[in-house]
Amino acid sequence: DVVVVGSVNADLVVGVERRPGPGETVLGADLATHPGGKGANQAVAAARLGARAALVGRVGDDGHGRLLRASLAAAGVDLAHLATTPGAPTGVALITVGPDGDNSIIVSPGANARVGPDDVAAARAAITAASVVSCQLEVPLPAVAAAARLGAEAGARVVLNLSPPALVPDDLLARCDPLVVNEHEAAFLLGPDGPRDPAAMAEALRRRGPRSVVVTLGADGALVAAGPEPVRVPSPRVAAVDTTGAGDAFTAALCLRLARGDALPDAARYAARAGAAAVRAPGAQGSFPAPGDLPGP
Ligand code: ADP
């Protein structure tokens, strides 16, 4: 169904009263270690919703790598193309959470930085057989570009989540169907003089070349630009506990439904329910819904 090409990180989370300045030490709460990384999150979220999902990526030969493999395997993700890089650490995100729930994050890509076009070539059979190839930008651009090219040439639908935001070549943008961005990523692509109204943002992004665009709007749902007029998709109202992973759950659910043949607005309506489900519980992968957990439309 869905092949995800992307990152695998251990999220190392410590609660603090305040952040240390240069040269300073502060004491924090107990360390929590969670499986994360946008690629792994999307693969887990898609599998939990019932997709056949495979992940193309890299971990290190270390405890974090084994933790991530275990969580991916438990969700039923196909790990035939998850390679181990000897001598490189598994990617980590060092996360401090302040008293107001505000995050500061340092990502050390580790093995993710070694994902390249060779890894895409090694996964050729899986990528060319996929209905949907899903990429984000936590692995190097040459790998993303190679996966999008291979997938598109084989007739797969290419979904690119522009996260973390970065400029990408026009030929990659042109293969996206859809390009998925939140408001910050949309604003990054459109620049300081770009539109701020979500519908205008979606239209302006579409003129950059992607075949379709989805702008996610947090509690306000999403905007889909695929036909002549942008379509607004609502999100169910839920009590938000922790929005970590909402975008990953949204994109994964979108990929699943596109793989099953939904039109983009219908897939986005389903995805908004998955995104909303993911904000009801703390963390990323632990909050991802099974089909029975989805809030009503
Ligand atoms: P990201 O996590 O990438 O910043 P968003 O915050 O836009 O992306 O969230 C992605 C999707 O998750 C939204 O389109 C929406 O469906 C759902 N979502 C996020 N936050 C909430 C919320 N507070 N209430 C309901 N749904 C939400």
Tab-separated table of N, CA and C and ligand atoms in Angstrom, residues 38 161 163 180-185 214-223 233-251 268-280 295, ligand 1:
chain	number	residue	atom	x	y	z
A	38	LYS	N	9.903	11.489	11.892
A	38	LYS	CA	8.706	11.636	11.062
A	38	LYS	C	8.438	10.411	10.185
A	161	ASN	N	5.665	15.695	2.665
A	161	ASN	CA	5.430	16.562	3.802
A	161	ASN	C	6.672	17.437	3.935
A	163	SER	N	8.622	18.980	5.827
A	163	SER	CA	8.901	19.158	7.237
A	163	SER	C	10.165	18.398	7.618
A	180	VAL	N	2.070	18.355	1.334
A	180	VAL	CA	1.368	18.562	2.610
A	180	VAL	C	2.204	19.486	3.486
A	181	VAL	N	1.614	20.610	3.901
A	181	VAL	CA	2.333	21.580	4.745
A	181	VAL	C	1.418	22.075	5.853
A	182	ASN	N	2.002	22.413	7.018
A	182	ASN	CA	1.234	23.166	7.993
A	182	ASN	C	1.397	24.655	7.666
A	183	GLU	N	0.797	25.519	8.475
A	183	GLU	CA	0.837	26.949	8.123
A	183	GLU	C	2.250	27.522	8.140
A	184	HIS	N	3.098	27.023	9.093
A	184	HIS	CA	4.475	27.543	9.164
A	184	HIS	C	5.257	27.145	7.915
A	185	GLU	N	5.090	25.890	7.505
A	185	GLU	CA	5.823	25.410	6.328
A	185	GLU	C	5.328	26.116	5.069
A	214	VAL	N	-2.176	20.259	0.273
A	214	VAL	CA	-2.993	20.231	1.493
A	214	VAL	C	-2.292	21.099	2.521
A	215	VAL	N	-2.998	22.102	3.041
A	215	VAL	CA	-2.475	22.923	4.140
A	215	VAL	C	-3.219	22.508	5.404
A	216	THR	N	-2.483	22.001	6.411
A	216	THR	CA	-3.145	21.621	7.668
A	216	THR	C	-3.202	22.838	8.581
A	217	LEU	N	-4.316	22.932	9.323
A	217	LEU	CA	-4.613	24.154	10.078
A	217	LEU	C	-4.906	23.845	11.544
A	218	GLY	N	-4.227	22.843	12.120
A	218	GLY	CA	-4.443	22.508	13.521
A	218	GLY	C	-5.911	22.190	13.784
A	219	ALA	N	-6.460	22.758	14.854
A	219	ALA	CA	-7.849	22.492	15.236
A	219	ALA	C	-8.836	22.896	14.139
A	220	ASP	N	-8.396	23.763	13.223
A	220	ASP	CA	-9.294	24.202	12.135
A	220	ASP	C	-9.320	23.242	10.957
A	221	GLY	N	-8.622	22.097	11.064
A	221	GLY	CA	-8.715	21.099	10.006
A	221	GLY	C	-7.685	21.311	8.915
A	222	ALA	N	-8.136	21.365	7.673
A	222	ALA	CA	-7.193	21.460	6.557
A	222	ALA	C	-7.871	22.085	5.340
A	223	LEU	N	-7.044	22.575	4.431
A	223	LEU	CA	-7.513	23.081	3.143
A	223	LEU	C	-6.916	22.238	2.041
A	233	VAL	N	-11.717	21.345	4.884
A	233	VAL	CA	-12.042	20.089	5.551
A	233	VAL	C	-11.992	20.337	7.056
A	234	PRO	N	-13.072	20.077	7.797
A	234	PRO	CA	-13.068	20.349	9.239
A	234	PRO	C	-12.351	19.265	10.018
A	235	SER	N	-11.902	19.605	11.224
A	235	SER	CA	-11.370	18.606	12.132
A	235	SER	C	-12.386	18.402	13.245
A	236	PRO	N	-12.563	17.147	13.694
A	236	PRO	CA	-13.468	16.949	14.832
A	236	PRO	C	-12.946	17.720	16.047
A	237	ARG	N	-13.841	18.172	16.889
A	237	ARG	CA	-13.458	18.858	18.119
A	237	ARG	C	-13.033	17.834	19.151
A	238	VAL	N	-11.830	17.980	19.684
A	238	VAL	CA	-11.354	17.064	20.716
A	238	VAL	C	-10.655	17.883	21.802
A	239	ALA	N	-10.486	17.291	22.981
A	239	ALA	CA	-9.716	17.934	24.048
A	239	ALA	C	-8.237	17.683	23.744
A	240	ALA	N	-7.499	18.753	23.397
A	240	ALA	CA	-6.104	18.590	23.000
A	240	ALA	C	-5.224	18.430	24.234
A	241	VAL	N	-4.448	17.353	24.267
A	241	VAL	CA	-3.526	17.077	25.371
A	241	VAL	C	-2.093	17.350	24.913
A	242	ASP	N	-1.739	16.883	23.701
A	242	ASP	CA	-0.371	17.013	23.199
A	242	ASP	C	-0.441	16.875	21.673
A	243	THR	N	-0.074	17.942	20.972
A	243	THR	CA	-0.226	17.922	19.512
A	243	THR	C	0.944	17.232	18.801
A	244	THR	N	1.937	16.730	19.559
A	244	THR	CA	3.070	16.043	18.923
A	244	THR	C	2.561	14.883	18.065
A	245	GLY	N	2.998	14.852	16.821
A	245	GLY	CA	2.635	13.729	15.962
A	245	GLY	C	1.324	13.914	15.206
A	246	ALA	N	0.614	15.029	15.451
A	246	ALA	CA	-0.675	15.218	14.753
A	246	ALA	C	-0.471	15.256	13.239
A	247	GLY	N	0.539	16.007	12.818
A	247	GLY	CA	0.802	16.110	11.387
A	247	GLY	C	1.195	14.761	10.786
A	248	ASP	N	1.965	13.971	11.539
A	248	ASP	CA	2.374	12.656	11.040
A	248	ASP	C	1.171	11.723	10.913
A	249	ALA	N	0.288	11.755	11.911
A	249	ALA	CA	-0.918	10.915	11.839
A	249	ALA	C	-1.801	11.355	10.675
A	250	PHE	N	-1.916	12.676	10.488
A	250	PHE	CA	-2.718	13.203	9.381
A	250	PHE	C	-2.168	12.691	8.046
A	251	THR	N	-0.866	12.867	7.840
A	251	THR	CA	-0.279	12.497	6.544
A	251	THR	C	-0.372	10.993	6.307
A	268	ALA	N	-8.594	13.578	2.888
A	268	ALA	CA	-8.255	14.612	3.879
A	268	ALA	C	-9.270	14.647	5.017
A	269	ARG	N	-10.536	14.391	4.704
A	269	ARG	CA	-11.550	14.337	5.776
A	269	ARG	C	-11.233	13.218	6.766
A	270	TYR	N	-10.822	12.080	6.244
A	270	TYR	CA	-10.431	10.954	7.099
A	270	TYR	C	-9.155	11.310	7.875
A	271	ALA	N	-8.204	11.940	7.171
A	271	ALA	CA	-6.915	12.287	7.797
A	271	ALA	C	-7.116	13.251	8.960
A	272	ALA	N	-8.060	14.175	8.831
A	272	ALA	CA	-8.309	15.142	9.908
A	272	ALA	C	-8.801	14.417	11.162
A	273	ARG	N	-9.543	13.345	10.981
A	273	ARG	CA	-9.997	12.560	12.142
A	273	ARG	C	-8.801	11.868	12.806
A	274	ALA	N	-7.868	11.371	11.999
A	274	ALA	CA	-6.674	10.720	12.551
A	274	ALA	C	-5.785	11.749	13.264
A	275	GLY	N	-5.637	12.942	12.669
A	275	GLY	CA	-4.847	14.001	13.314
A	275	GLY	C	-5.470	14.404	14.638
A	276	ALA	N	-6.777	14.539	14.658
A	276	ALA	CA	-7.467	14.923	15.896
A	276	ALA	C	-7.302	13.842	16.953
A	277	ALA	N	-7.371	12.572	16.549
A	277	ALA	CA	-7.195	11.482	17.515
A	277	ALA	C	-5.819	11.554	18.161
A	278	ALA	N	-4.815	11.949	17.366
A	278	ALA	CA	-3.434	11.947	17.861
A	278	ALA	C	-3.166	13.043	18.884
A	279	VAL	N	-4.012	14.074	18.972
A	279	VAL	CA	-3.771	15.143	19.950
A	279	VAL	C	-4.437	14.832	21.298
A	280	ARG	N	-5.207	13.742	21.347
A	280	ARG	CA	-5.915	13.442	22.594
A	280	ARG	C	-5.051	12.735	23.633
A	295	PRO	N	-12.306	9.766	16.158
A	295	PRO	CA	-13.479	10.555	16.502
A	295	PRO	C	-14.355	10.738	15.266
B	1	ADP	P1	1.535	19.829	12.482
B	1	ADP	O1	1.410	18.830	13.594
B	1	ADP	O2	2.343	19.326	11.329
B	1	ADP	O3	1.924	21.207	12.924
B	1	ADP	P2	-1.283	20.591	12.423
B	1	ADP	O4	-1.082	21.224	13.767
B	1	ADP	O5	-1.890	21.423	11.353
B	1	ADP	O6	0.061	19.973	11.843
B	1	ADP	O7	-2.182	19.284	12.665
B	1	ADP	C1	-2.413	18.328	11.667
B	1	ADP	C2	-3.859	17.861	11.737
B	1	ADP	O8	-4.128	17.311	13.025
B	1	ADP	C3	-4.880	18.968	11.552
B	1	ADP	O9	-5.175	19.146	10.193
B	1	ADP	C4	-6.068	18.448	12.325
B	1	ADP	O10	-6.822	17.528	11.559
B	1	ADP	C5	-5.427	17.694	13.467
B	1	ADP	N1	-5.293	18.549	14.666
B	1	ADP	C6	-4.178	19.185	15.110
B	1	ADP	N2	-4.439	19.883	16.234
B	1	ADP	C7	-5.739	19.679	16.526
B	1	ADP	C8	-6.619	20.114	17.577
B	1	ADP	N3	-6.193	20.914	18.560
B	1	ADP	N4	-7.908	19.685	17.544
B	1	ADP	C9	-8.357	18.872	16.567
B	1	ADP	N5	-7.580	18.438	15.549
B	1	ADP	C10	-6.294	18.831	15.522
